[in-house]
Amino acid sequence: MAEEENGAAAGGGGGEFYLRYYVGHKGKFGHEFLEFEFRPDGKLRYANNSNYKNDTMIRKEVFLTPSVLKECRRIVSDSEIMKEDDNNWPEPDRVGRQELEIVMGNEHISFTTSKIGSLMDVQTSKDPEGLRIFYYLVQDLKCFVFSLISLHFKIKPI
Amino acid sequence: MANAADVDALDFEPDDDDLMDEDATVDVDASSPSHIPKLKSAITAGSAPKKTKGRGFREETDAGRTNRMSGRFDSLDSDGGPGPERSIEGWIILVTGVHEEAQEDDLQNAFGEFGEIKNLHLNLDRRTGFVKGYALIEYENYEEAEKAIAAMDGGELLTQTVNVDWAFSRGPFKRRNNRRRSPHGHRSRSPRRRF
């Protein structure tokens, strides 16, 4: 679909694409986190660690087709996250930390913020518009990754 | 050194990235911030400078991250060759361009005729509640998935053109001329279908 390719190009240039998301905190059950990344060669990596009830770390990886990476790129591009800035977002704290790193074309973002419990946290922040984009994009990306991982490996993420 | 280790682990060649672009040139942006990012991303090491933005560049390198993402990751056995990869219980295809008001039934009707759909994920946009635009479908057999791709890729579903392809691959992206959807090379196409 040429139109879609143009759309993706307009939303951040062609070329490289890399995406990494991390959410986690250090607490009673050790370092609990969820992290995934889409690499430029198509590799999707997923790691989920919780020491709760002596759970072991789940680490999975699988190669995606270019079509899947393209859809991921479309989701990012449509969100317009690359226009945002984390300057006025809540700093990571004891409750937790989120990181979103994206390379798309010649732009590279590496945003960090605290965990976001609900839309209320978004609305009361200093940059509700930007943080809302982050908040929904992260949910859409998680949803995409969980579907891919659970279908491929037949595990229930989270 | 953490960065060097990262680069090794990534094994990323910019040349191999033929996903979107015809030209791999990246503009050197004169307005780039003058500070050098502390967190030097493994992914951009060795490639052209980029416009960077975010607190992640101003923080100390996170050694924990190297630990988290290095080490062994489980994967299904694969010979790393070209072509689609089998998932644990079947073959997964990705449908893109799905209409935002599509229902599961629409996909069942369109894709059920190629074989029994073992699993269907039609995820929603978390903000709007409408369909996000893609669907993941699982068939038990390779042939069913292959038929669905051949018949539906570029076809029409609820007035929108959809693209259909395998979701998983046995190895990293190869150059364009190696990228075939099926190991059988050129495949004959059935007539487009409408629903």
mmCIF file of C-alpha atoms in Angstrom:
data_model
loop_
_atom_site.group_PDB
_atom_site.id
_atom_site.type_symbol
_atom_site.label_atom_id
_atom_site.label_comp_id
_atom_site.label_asym_id
_atom_site.label_seq_id
_atom_site.Cartn_x
_atom_site.Cartn_y
_atom_site.Cartn_z
ATOM 1 C CA MET A 1 0.000 0.000 0.000
ATOM 2 C CA ALA A 2 1.963 2.947 -1.312
ATOM 3 C CA GLU A 3 -0.119 5.430 0.582
ATOM 4 C CA GLU A 4 0.710 3.807 3.861
ATOM 5 C CA GLU A 5 4.414 3.780 3.072
ATOM 6 C CA ASN A 6 4.278 7.459 2.320
ATOM 7 C CA GLY A 7 2.451 8.015 5.553
ATOM 8 C CA ALA A 8 5.120 6.177 7.486
ATOM 9 C CA ALA A 9 7.822 8.102 5.691
ATOM 10 C CA ALA A 10 6.165 11.399 6.445
ATOM 11 C CA GLY A 11 5.959 10.414 10.064
ATOM 12 C CA GLY A 12 9.666 10.027 10.645
ATOM 13 C CA GLY A 13 11.581 9.270 7.505
ATOM 14 C CA GLY A 14 12.488 5.924 6.104
ATOM 15 C CA GLY A 15 15.407 3.878 7.217
ATOM 16 C CA GLU A 16 16.202 2.581 10.616
ATOM 17 C CA PHE A 17 13.649 1.556 13.126
ATOM 18 C CA TYR A 18 14.326 0.497 16.670
ATOM 19 C CA LEU A 19 12.021 0.508 19.650
ATOM 20 C CA ARG A 20 12.567 -0.413 23.288
ATOM 21 C CA TYR A 21 10.167 -0.107 26.191
ATOM 22 C CA TYR A 22 10.939 -0.788 29.830
ATOM 23 C CA VAL A 23 8.776 -0.552 32.911
ATOM 24 C CA GLY A 24 9.923 -1.674 36.309
ATOM 25 C CA HIS A 25 10.751 -1.029 39.912
ATOM 26 C CA LYS A 26 12.929 -2.415 42.648
ATOM 27 C CA GLY A 27 11.079 -3.569 45.723
ATOM 28 C CA LYS A 28 10.181 -6.377 48.046
ATOM 29 C CA PHE A 29 10.352 -8.930 45.248
ATOM 30 C CA GLY A 30 13.602 -7.705 43.766
ATOM 31 C CA HIS A 31 13.832 -5.984 40.434
ATOM 32 C CA GLU A 32 10.502 -6.554 38.762
ATOM 33 C CA PHE A 33 10.281 -5.395 35.199
ATOM 34 C CA LEU A 34 8.894 -5.869 31.763
ATOM 35 C CA GLU A 35 10.960 -4.979 28.757
ATOM 36 C CA PHE A 36 10.679 -5.520 25.035
ATOM 37 C CA GLU A 37 12.470 -4.339 21.965
ATOM 38 C CA PHE A 38 12.016 -4.399 18.212
ATOM 39 C CA ARG A 39 15.361 -4.509 16.488
ATOM 40 C CA PRO A 40 16.127 -3.320 12.973
ATOM 41 C CA ASP A 41 16.822 -6.851 11.736
ATOM 42 C CA GLY A 42 13.340 -7.941 12.794
ATOM 43 C CA LYS A 43 14.158 -9.523 16.128
ATOM 44 C CA LEU A 44 11.589 -9.048 18.862
ATOM 45 C CA ARG A 45 12.862 -9.582 22.399
ATOM 46 C CA TYR A 46 10.657 -9.831 25.408
ATOM 47 C CA ALA A 47 11.745 -10.089 29.043
ATOM 48 C CA ASN A 48 9.575 -10.229 32.116
ATOM 49 C CA ASN A 49 11.056 -10.635 35.541
ATOM 50 C CA SER A 50 9.395 -10.991 38.865
ATOM 51 C CA ASN A 51 10.770 -12.709 41.914
ATOM 52 C CA TYR A 52 7.300 -12.985 43.318
ATOM 53 C CA LYS A 53 6.819 -16.585 44.501
ATOM 54 C CA ASN A 54 10.294 -17.334 43.117
ATOM 55 C CA ASP A 55 9.176 -16.808 39.577
ATOM 56 C CA THR A 56 12.009 -17.018 37.128
ATOM 57 C CA MET A 57 12.644 -14.548 34.399
ATOM 58 C CA ILE A 58 10.774 -15.072 31.167
ATOM 59 C CA ARG A 59 12.936 -14.246 28.189
ATOM 60 C CA LYS A 60 11.683 -14.860 24.686
ATOM 61 C CA GLU A 61 12.843 -13.845 21.279
ATOM 62 C CA VAL A 62 11.540 -14.360 17.783
ATOM 63 C CA PHE A 63 12.145 -12.865 14.368
ATOM 64 C CA LEU A 64 9.322 -10.863 12.852
ATOM 65 C CA THR A 65 8.619 -10.324 9.192
ATOM 66 C CA PRO A 66 9.099 -6.837 7.729
ATOM 67 C CA SER A 67 5.302 -6.539 7.610
ATOM 68 C CA VAL A 68 5.059 -6.773 11.403
ATOM 69 C CA LEU A 69 7.814 -4.231 11.897
ATOM 70 C CA LYS A 70 6.091 -1.955 9.453
ATOM 71 C CA GLU A 71 2.867 -2.159 11.447
ATOM 72 C CA CYS A 72 4.763 -1.347 14.636
ATOM 73 C CA ARG A 73 6.269 1.608 12.867
ATOM 74 C CA ARG A 74 2.846 2.722 11.703
ATOM 75 C CA ILE A 75 1.509 2.619 15.256
ATOM 76 C CA VAL A 76 4.428 4.748 16.446
ATOM 77 C CA SER A 77 4.166 7.116 13.512
ATOM 78 C CA ASP A 78 0.414 7.632 13.900
ATOM 79 C CA SER A 79 0.857 8.418 17.582
ATOM 80 C CA GLU A 80 3.185 11.349 16.771
ATOM 81 C CA ILE A 81 5.231 10.499 19.867
ATOM 82 C CA MET A 82 8.386 11.689 18.105
ATOM 83 C CA LYS A 83 7.103 15.283 18.384
ATOM 84 C CA GLU A 84 6.844 15.055 22.160
ATOM 85 C CA ASP A 85 9.433 15.704 24.832
ATOM 86 C CA ASP A 86 9.731 14.255 28.323
ATOM 87 C CA ASN A 87 10.968 17.541 29.860
ATOM 88 C CA ASN A 88 7.801 18.117 31.827
ATOM 89 C CA TRP A 89 6.879 14.528 32.557
ATOM 90 C CA PRO A 90 7.075 13.157 36.096
ATOM 91 C CA GLU A 91 10.566 11.940 36.964
ATOM 92 C CA PRO A 92 11.044 8.239 37.671
ATOM 93 C CA ASP A 93 10.628 7.572 41.395
ATOM 94 C CA ARG A 94 10.574 4.804 43.978
ATOM 95 C CA VAL A 95 7.256 3.556 42.659
ATOM 96 C CA GLY A 96 8.769 2.898 39.307
ATOM 97 C CA ARG A 97 10.257 3.890 36.055
ATOM 98 C CA GLN A 98 9.296 3.736 32.400
ATOM 99 C CA GLU A 99 11.619 4.152 29.460
ATOM 100 C CA LEU A 100 10.712 4.447 25.810
ATOM 101 C CA GLU A 101 13.492 4.582 23.283
ATOM 102 C CA ILE A 102 12.712 4.860 19.597
ATOM 103 C CA VAL A 103 14.907 5.354 16.574
ATOM 104 C CA MET A 104 12.947 6.252 13.483
ATOM 105 C CA GLY A 105 14.681 7.681 10.449
ATOM 106 C CA ASN A 106 17.062 10.332 11.712
ATOM 107 C CA GLU A 107 15.242 10.933 14.965
ATOM 108 C CA HIS A 108 16.089 9.247 18.214
ATOM 109 C CA ILE A 109 14.068 9.671 21.391
ATOM 110 C CA SER A 110 14.838 8.237 24.804
ATOM 111 C CA PHE A 111 12.084 9.232 27.203
ATOM 112 C CA THR A 112 11.903 8.343 30.873
ATOM 113 C CA THR A 113 9.138 8.921 33.344
ATOM 114 C CA SER A 114 7.481 7.453 36.403
ATOM 115 C CA LYS A 115 4.840 4.751 36.269
ATOM 116 C CA ILE A 116 1.458 6.083 35.273
ATOM 117 C CA GLY A 117 -1.324 4.573 37.338
ATOM 118 C CA SER A 118 -4.283 6.047 35.545
ATOM 119 C CA LEU A 119 -5.435 8.838 33.280
ATOM 120 C CA MET A 120 -5.789 10.917 36.424
ATOM 121 C CA ASP A 121 -1.986 10.990 36.739
ATOM 122 C CA VAL A 122 -1.849 12.124 33.131
ATOM 123 C CA GLN A 123 -4.368 14.908 33.585
ATOM 124 C CA THR A 124 -2.715 16.333 36.679
ATOM 125 C CA SER A 125 0.762 16.314 35.143
ATOM 126 C CA LYS A 126 2.510 19.358 33.696
ATOM 127 C CA ASP A 127 2.215 18.015 30.144
ATOM 128 C CA PRO A 128 -1.096 16.176 29.899
ATOM 129 C CA GLU A 129 -1.211 16.231 26.076
ATOM 130 C CA GLY A 130 2.238 14.729 25.662
ATOM 131 C CA LEU A 131 1.902 12.267 28.484
ATOM 132 C CA ARG A 132 -1.466 11.096 27.178
ATOM 133 C CA ILE A 133 0.142 10.240 23.841
ATOM 134 C CA PHE A 134 2.834 8.286 25.690
ATOM 135 C CA TYR A 135 0.265 6.583 27.920
ATOM 136 C CA TYR A 136 -1.856 5.285 25.044
ATOM 137 C CA LEU A 137 1.049 4.447 22.770
ATOM 138 C CA VAL A 138 2.606 2.289 25.473
ATOM 139 C CA GLN A 139 -0.667 0.427 25.950
ATOM 140 C CA ASP A 140 -1.080 -0.126 22.214
ATOM 141 C CA LEU A 141 2.504 -1.369 21.913
ATOM 142 C CA LYS A 142 2.164 -3.709 24.890
ATOM 143 C CA CYS A 143 -1.032 -5.067 23.420
ATOM 144 C CA PHE A 144 0.708 -5.734 20.088
ATOM 145 C CA VAL A 145 3.705 -7.402 21.742
ATOM 146 C CA PHE A 146 1.600 -9.514 24.108
ATOM 147 C CA SER A 147 -0.428 -10.805 21.184
ATOM 148 C CA LEU A 148 2.687 -11.682 19.211
ATOM 149 C CA ILE A 149 4.413 -13.381 22.138
ATOM 150 C CA SER A 150 1.388 -15.243 23.399
ATOM 151 C CA LEU A 151 0.429 -16.514 19.949
ATOM 152 C CA HIS A 152 3.940 -17.619 19.106
ATOM 153 C CA PHE A 153 4.941 -19.192 22.411
ATOM 154 C CA LYS A 154 1.536 -19.900 23.932
ATOM 155 C CA ILE A 155 2.411 -18.208 27.153
ATOM 156 C CA LYS A 156 0.414 -15.634 28.964
ATOM 157 C CA PRO A 157 2.495 -12.480 29.265
ATOM 158 C CA ILE A 158 2.335 -10.448 32.490
ATOM 159 C CA MET B 1 32.877 -1.789 28.238
ATOM 160 C CA ALA B 2 29.135 -1.824 28.245
ATOM 161 C CA ASN B 3 28.689 -0.146 24.898
ATOM 162 C CA ALA B 4 31.032 -2.473 23.125
ATOM 163 C CA ALA B 5 29.230 -5.432 24.602
ATOM 164 C CA ASP B 6 25.957 -4.010 23.434
ATOM 165 C CA VAL B 7 27.166 -3.642 19.924
ATOM 166 C CA ASP B 8 28.340 -7.223 19.834
ATOM 167 C CA ALA B 9 25.109 -8.500 21.177
ATOM 168 C CA LEU B 10 23.094 -6.519 18.696
ATOM 169 C CA ASP B 11 24.969 -7.632 15.631
ATOM 170 C CA PHE B 12 23.209 -4.967 13.679
ATOM 171 C CA GLU B 13 24.266 -3.988 10.225
ATOM 172 C CA PRO B 14 22.644 -0.804 8.980
ATOM 173 C CA ASP B 15 22.860 -2.150 5.455
ATOM 174 C CA ASP B 16 20.518 -4.935 6.296
ATOM 175 C CA ASP B 17 17.751 -2.604 7.173
ATOM 176 C CA ASP B 18 15.778 -2.526 3.996
ATOM 177 C CA LEU B 19 12.434 -2.318 5.654
ATOM 178 C CA MET B 20 11.178 0.971 4.405
ATOM 179 C CA ASP B 21 13.618 2.986 2.521
ATOM 180 C CA GLU B 22 15.283 3.054 -0.788
ATOM 181 C CA ASP B 23 18.015 5.394 0.347
ATOM 182 C CA ALA B 24 19.815 4.788 3.559
ATOM 183 C CA THR B 25 21.252 8.269 3.757
ATOM 184 C CA VAL B 26 20.573 10.132 6.924
ATOM 185 C CA ASP B 27 20.820 13.870 7.043
ATOM 186 C CA VAL B 28 23.406 15.184 9.395
ATOM 187 C CA ASP B 29 21.457 17.708 11.309
ATOM 188 C CA ALA B 30 23.441 20.827 12.036
ATOM 189 C CA SER B 31 21.049 21.813 14.780
ATOM 190 C CA SER B 32 21.805 18.703 16.827
ATOM 191 C CA PRO B 33 22.284 19.425 20.488
ATOM 192 C CA SER B 34 25.907 20.068 21.186
ATOM 193 C CA HIS B 35 26.074 17.799 24.191
ATOM 194 C CA ILE B 36 27.098 14.252 23.546
ATOM 195 C CA PRO B 37 24.528 11.836 24.841
ATOM 196 C CA LYS B 38 25.823 9.824 27.753
ATOM 197 C CA LEU B 39 23.550 6.977 26.998
ATOM 198 C CA LYS B 40 24.997 6.034 23.698
ATOM 199 C CA SER B 41 22.503 3.745 22.185
ATOM 200 C CA ALA B 42 23.852 0.539 20.848
ATOM 201 C CA ILE B 43 21.545 0.799 17.948
ATOM 202 C CA THR B 44 22.936 4.011 16.576
ATOM 203 C CA ALA B 45 26.572 3.417 17.405
ATOM 204 C CA GLY B 46 28.550 3.777 14.242
ATOM 205 C CA SER B 47 25.804 5.317 12.171
ATOM 206 C CA ALA B 48 25.090 8.902 11.237
ATOM 207 C CA PRO B 49 24.229 11.414 13.952
ATOM 208 C CA LYS B 50 20.581 11.761 14.781
ATOM 209 C CA LYS B 51 18.359 14.331 16.339
ATOM 210 C CA THR B 52 18.119 13.165 19.891
ATOM 211 C CA LYS B 53 15.538 14.065 22.491
ATOM 212 C CA GLY B 54 14.754 12.934 26.004
ATOM 213 C CA ARG B 55 16.097 12.542 29.506
ATOM 214 C CA GLY B 56 17.394 9.104 28.631
ATOM 215 C CA PHE B 57 20.335 10.783 26.914
ATOM 216 C CA ARG B 58 21.263 12.807 29.965
ATOM 217 C CA GLU B 59 21.437 9.970 32.436
ATOM 218 C CA GLU B 60 24.296 7.725 33.351
ATOM 219 C CA THR B 61 24.598 4.621 31.292
ATOM 220 C CA ASP B 62 22.364 2.031 32.763
ATOM 221 C CA ALA B 63 24.503 -1.013 33.406
ATOM 222 C CA GLY B 64 21.424 -2.889 34.513
ATOM 223 C CA ARG B 65 20.020 -2.628 31.052
ATOM 224 C CA THR B 66 22.960 -4.476 29.583
ATOM 225 C CA ASN B 67 22.373 -7.254 32.083
ATOM 226 C CA ARG B 68 18.671 -7.342 31.457
ATOM 227 C CA MET B 69 18.857 -7.655 27.712
ATOM 228 C CA SER B 70 21.947 -9.776 27.382
ATOM 229 C CA GLY B 71 22.077 -13.448 28.195
ATOM 230 C CA ARG B 72 19.953 -16.221 26.877
ATOM 231 C CA PHE B 73 16.525 -15.663 25.411
ATOM 232 C CA ASP B 74 14.344 -18.644 24.640
ATOM 233 C CA SER B 75 13.188 -19.141 21.113
ATOM 234 C CA LEU B 76 11.535 -21.968 19.255
ATOM 235 C CA ASP B 77 13.972 -24.132 17.357
ATOM 236 C CA SER B 78 14.674 -22.598 14.028
ATOM 237 C CA ASP B 79 17.343 -23.139 11.450
ATOM 238 C CA GLY B 80 17.545 -19.424 10.802
ATOM 239 C CA GLY B 81 16.874 -19.861 7.108
ATOM 240 C CA PRO B 82 14.519 -17.723 5.062
ATOM 241 C CA GLY B 83 10.780 -18.094 5.112
ATOM 242 C CA PRO B 84 8.076 -18.099 7.717
ATOM 243 C CA GLU B 85 8.525 -19.579 11.155
ATOM 244 C CA ARG B 86 6.085 -21.974 12.708
ATOM 245 C CA SER B 87 4.664 -20.983 16.058
ATOM 246 C CA ILE B 88 4.174 -23.461 18.825
ATOM 247 C CA GLU B 89 0.680 -24.499 17.803
ATOM 248 C CA GLY B 90 0.357 -23.296 14.260
ATOM 249 C CA TRP B 91 1.054 -20.586 11.731
ATOM 250 C CA ILE B 92 0.363 -16.936 12.415
ATOM 251 C CA ILE B 93 -0.474 -14.335 9.805
ATOM 252 C CA LEU B 94 -0.776 -10.569 10.165
ATOM 253 C CA VAL B 95 -3.554 -8.609 8.489
ATOM 254 C CA THR B 96 -3.029 -4.855 8.231
ATOM 255 C CA GLY B 97 -5.292 -2.113 6.976
ATOM 256 C CA VAL B 98 -8.209 -3.561 8.938
ATOM 257 C CA HIS B 99 -11.173 -1.200 9.107
ATOM 258 C CA GLU B 100 -11.584 0.425 12.504
ATOM 259 C CA GLU B 101 -15.148 -0.799 12.778
ATOM 260 C CA ALA B 102 -14.369 -4.388 11.785
ATOM 261 C CA GLN B 103 -15.782 -7.114 13.986
ATOM 262 C CA GLU B 104 -14.307 -10.516 14.711
ATOM 263 C CA ASP B 105 -17.076 -12.010 12.575
ATOM 264 C CA ASP B 106 -15.900 -10.036 9.558
ATOM 265 C CA LEU B 107 -12.467 -11.595 9.875
ATOM 266 C CA GLN B 108 -13.902 -15.026 10.583
ATOM 267 C CA ASN B 109 -15.975 -14.785 7.412
ATOM 268 C CA ALA B 110 -13.129 -13.534 5.277
ATOM 269 C CA PHE B 111 -10.377 -15.790 6.613
ATOM 270 C CA GLY B 112 -12.298 -18.813 7.867
ATOM 271 C CA GLU B 113 -12.677 -20.269 4.408
ATOM 272 C CA PHE B 114 -8.971 -21.065 4.159
ATOM 273 C CA GLY B 115 -9.033 -23.209 7.247
ATOM 274 C CA GLU B 116 -10.243 -23.234 10.794
ATOM 275 C CA ILE B 117 -9.070 -20.147 12.653
ATOM 276 C CA LYS B 118 -7.496 -21.411 15.865
ATOM 277 C CA ASN B 119 -6.910 -17.964 17.299
ATOM 278 C CA LEU B 120 -7.828 -14.442 16.351
ATOM 279 C CA HIS B 121 -6.528 -11.277 17.946
ATOM 280 C CA LEU B 122 -8.302 -8.147 16.812
ATOM 281 C CA ASN B 123 -6.801 -5.589 19.139
ATOM 282 C CA LEU B 124 -8.381 -2.272 19.911
ATOM 283 C CA ASP B 125 -6.963 1.204 20.036
ATOM 284 C CA ARG B 126 -6.797 1.950 23.747
ATOM 285 C CA ARG B 127 -7.778 5.564 23.318
ATOM 286 C CA THR B 128 -10.608 5.326 20.792
ATOM 287 C CA GLY B 129 -11.857 1.811 21.457
ATOM 288 C CA PHE B 130 -11.949 1.152 17.711
ATOM 289 C CA VAL B 131 -9.931 -1.561 16.018
ATOM 290 C CA LYS B 132 -6.252 -0.595 15.972
ATOM 291 C CA GLY B 133 -5.876 -1.610 12.340
ATOM 292 C CA TYR B 134 -4.339 -5.061 12.448
ATOM 293 C CA ALA B 135 -5.364 -8.609 13.181
ATOM 294 C CA LEU B 136 -3.328 -11.698 14.010
ATOM 295 C CA ILE B 137 -4.769 -14.998 12.873
ATOM 296 C CA GLU B 138 -3.602 -18.504 13.656
ATOM 297 C CA TYR B 139 -4.123 -21.522 11.419
ATOM 298 C CA GLU B 140 -3.080 -25.015 12.296
ATOM 299 C CA ASN B 141 -1.518 -25.787 8.915
ATOM 300 C CA TYR B 142 1.014 -24.018 6.767
ATOM 301 C CA GLU B 143 -1.092 -24.509 3.640
ATOM 302 C CA GLU B 144 -4.100 -22.778 5.160
ATOM 303 C CA ALA B 145 -2.065 -19.745 6.128
ATOM 304 C CA GLU B 146 -0.359 -19.690 2.763
ATOM 305 C CA LYS B 147 -3.686 -19.797 0.951
ATOM 306 C CA ALA B 148 -5.049 -16.977 3.081
ATOM 307 C CA ILE B 149 -2.041 -14.817 2.296
ATOM 308 C CA ALA B 150 -2.167 -15.575 -1.415
ATOM 309 C CA ALA B 151 -5.867 -14.861 -1.675
ATOM 310 C CA MET B 152 -6.235 -11.911 0.669
ATOM 311 C CA ASP B 153 -3.038 -9.877 0.403
ATOM 312 C CA GLY B 154 -3.982 -6.724 -1.461
ATOM 313 C CA GLY B 155 -7.620 -7.720 -1.318
ATOM 314 C CA GLU B 156 -10.514 -5.789 0.069
ATOM 315 C CA LEU B 157 -12.197 -6.079 3.438
ATOM 316 C CA LEU B 158 -14.939 -3.662 4.448
ATOM 317 C CA THR B 159 -14.016 -1.229 1.659
ATOM 318 C CA GLN B 160 -10.361 -1.080 2.746
ATOM 319 C CA THR B 161 -7.397 -2.689 1.089
ATOM 320 C CA VAL B 162 -5.773 -5.141 3.455
ATOM 321 C CA ASN B 163 -2.267 -6.542 3.396
ATOM 322 C CA VAL B 164 -1.661 -10.056 4.608
ATOM 323 C CA ASP B 165 1.673 -11.654 5.406
ATOM 324 C CA TRP B 166 3.350 -14.121 7.722
ATOM 325 C CA ALA B 167 3.976 -12.724 11.188
ATOM 326 C CA PHE B 168 7.124 -14.642 12.100
ATOM 327 C CA SER B 169 10.280 -15.346 10.225
ATOM 328 C CA ARG B 170 13.013 -17.964 10.665
ATOM 329 C CA GLY B 171 15.786 -15.415 10.547
ATOM 330 C CA PRO B 172 16.717 -11.748 10.331
ATOM 331 C CA PHE B 173 15.737 -9.563 7.403
ATOM 332 C CA LYS B 174 17.660 -10.239 4.268
ATOM 333 C CA ARG B 175 18.160 -8.057 1.290
ATOM 334 C CA ARG B 176 15.156 -7.250 -0.763
ATOM 335 C CA ASN B 177 15.689 -9.895 -3.430
ATOM 336 C CA ASN B 178 15.838 -12.579 -0.757
ATOM 337 C CA ARG B 179 12.645 -11.552 0.858
ATOM 338 C CA ARG B 180 10.084 -13.995 -0.284
ATOM 339 C CA ARG B 181 6.912 -14.703 1.487
ATOM 340 C CA SER B 182 7.135 -18.403 0.938
ATOM 341 C CA PRO B 183 9.980 -20.808 0.423
ATOM 342 C CA HIS B 184 8.397 -21.864 -2.843
ATOM 343 C CA GLY B 185 9.422 -18.629 -4.495
ATOM 344 C CA HIS B 186 7.028 -17.111 -6.942
ATOM 345 C CA ARG B 187 3.530 -18.028 -6.055
ATOM 346 C CA SER B 188 0.538 -17.846 -8.235
ATOM 347 C CA ARG B 189 -2.125 -15.508 -7.055
ATOM 348 C CA SER B 190 -5.750 -16.268 -6.852
ATOM 349 C CA PRO B 191 -8.166 -13.580 -7.883
ATOM 350 C CA ARG B 192 -8.731 -10.882 -5.277
ATOM 351 C CA ARG B 193 -11.676 -11.383 -3.070
ATOM 352 C CA ARG B 194 -14.202 -8.936 -1.823
ATOM 353 C CA PHE B 195 -16.273 -9.141 1.299
#
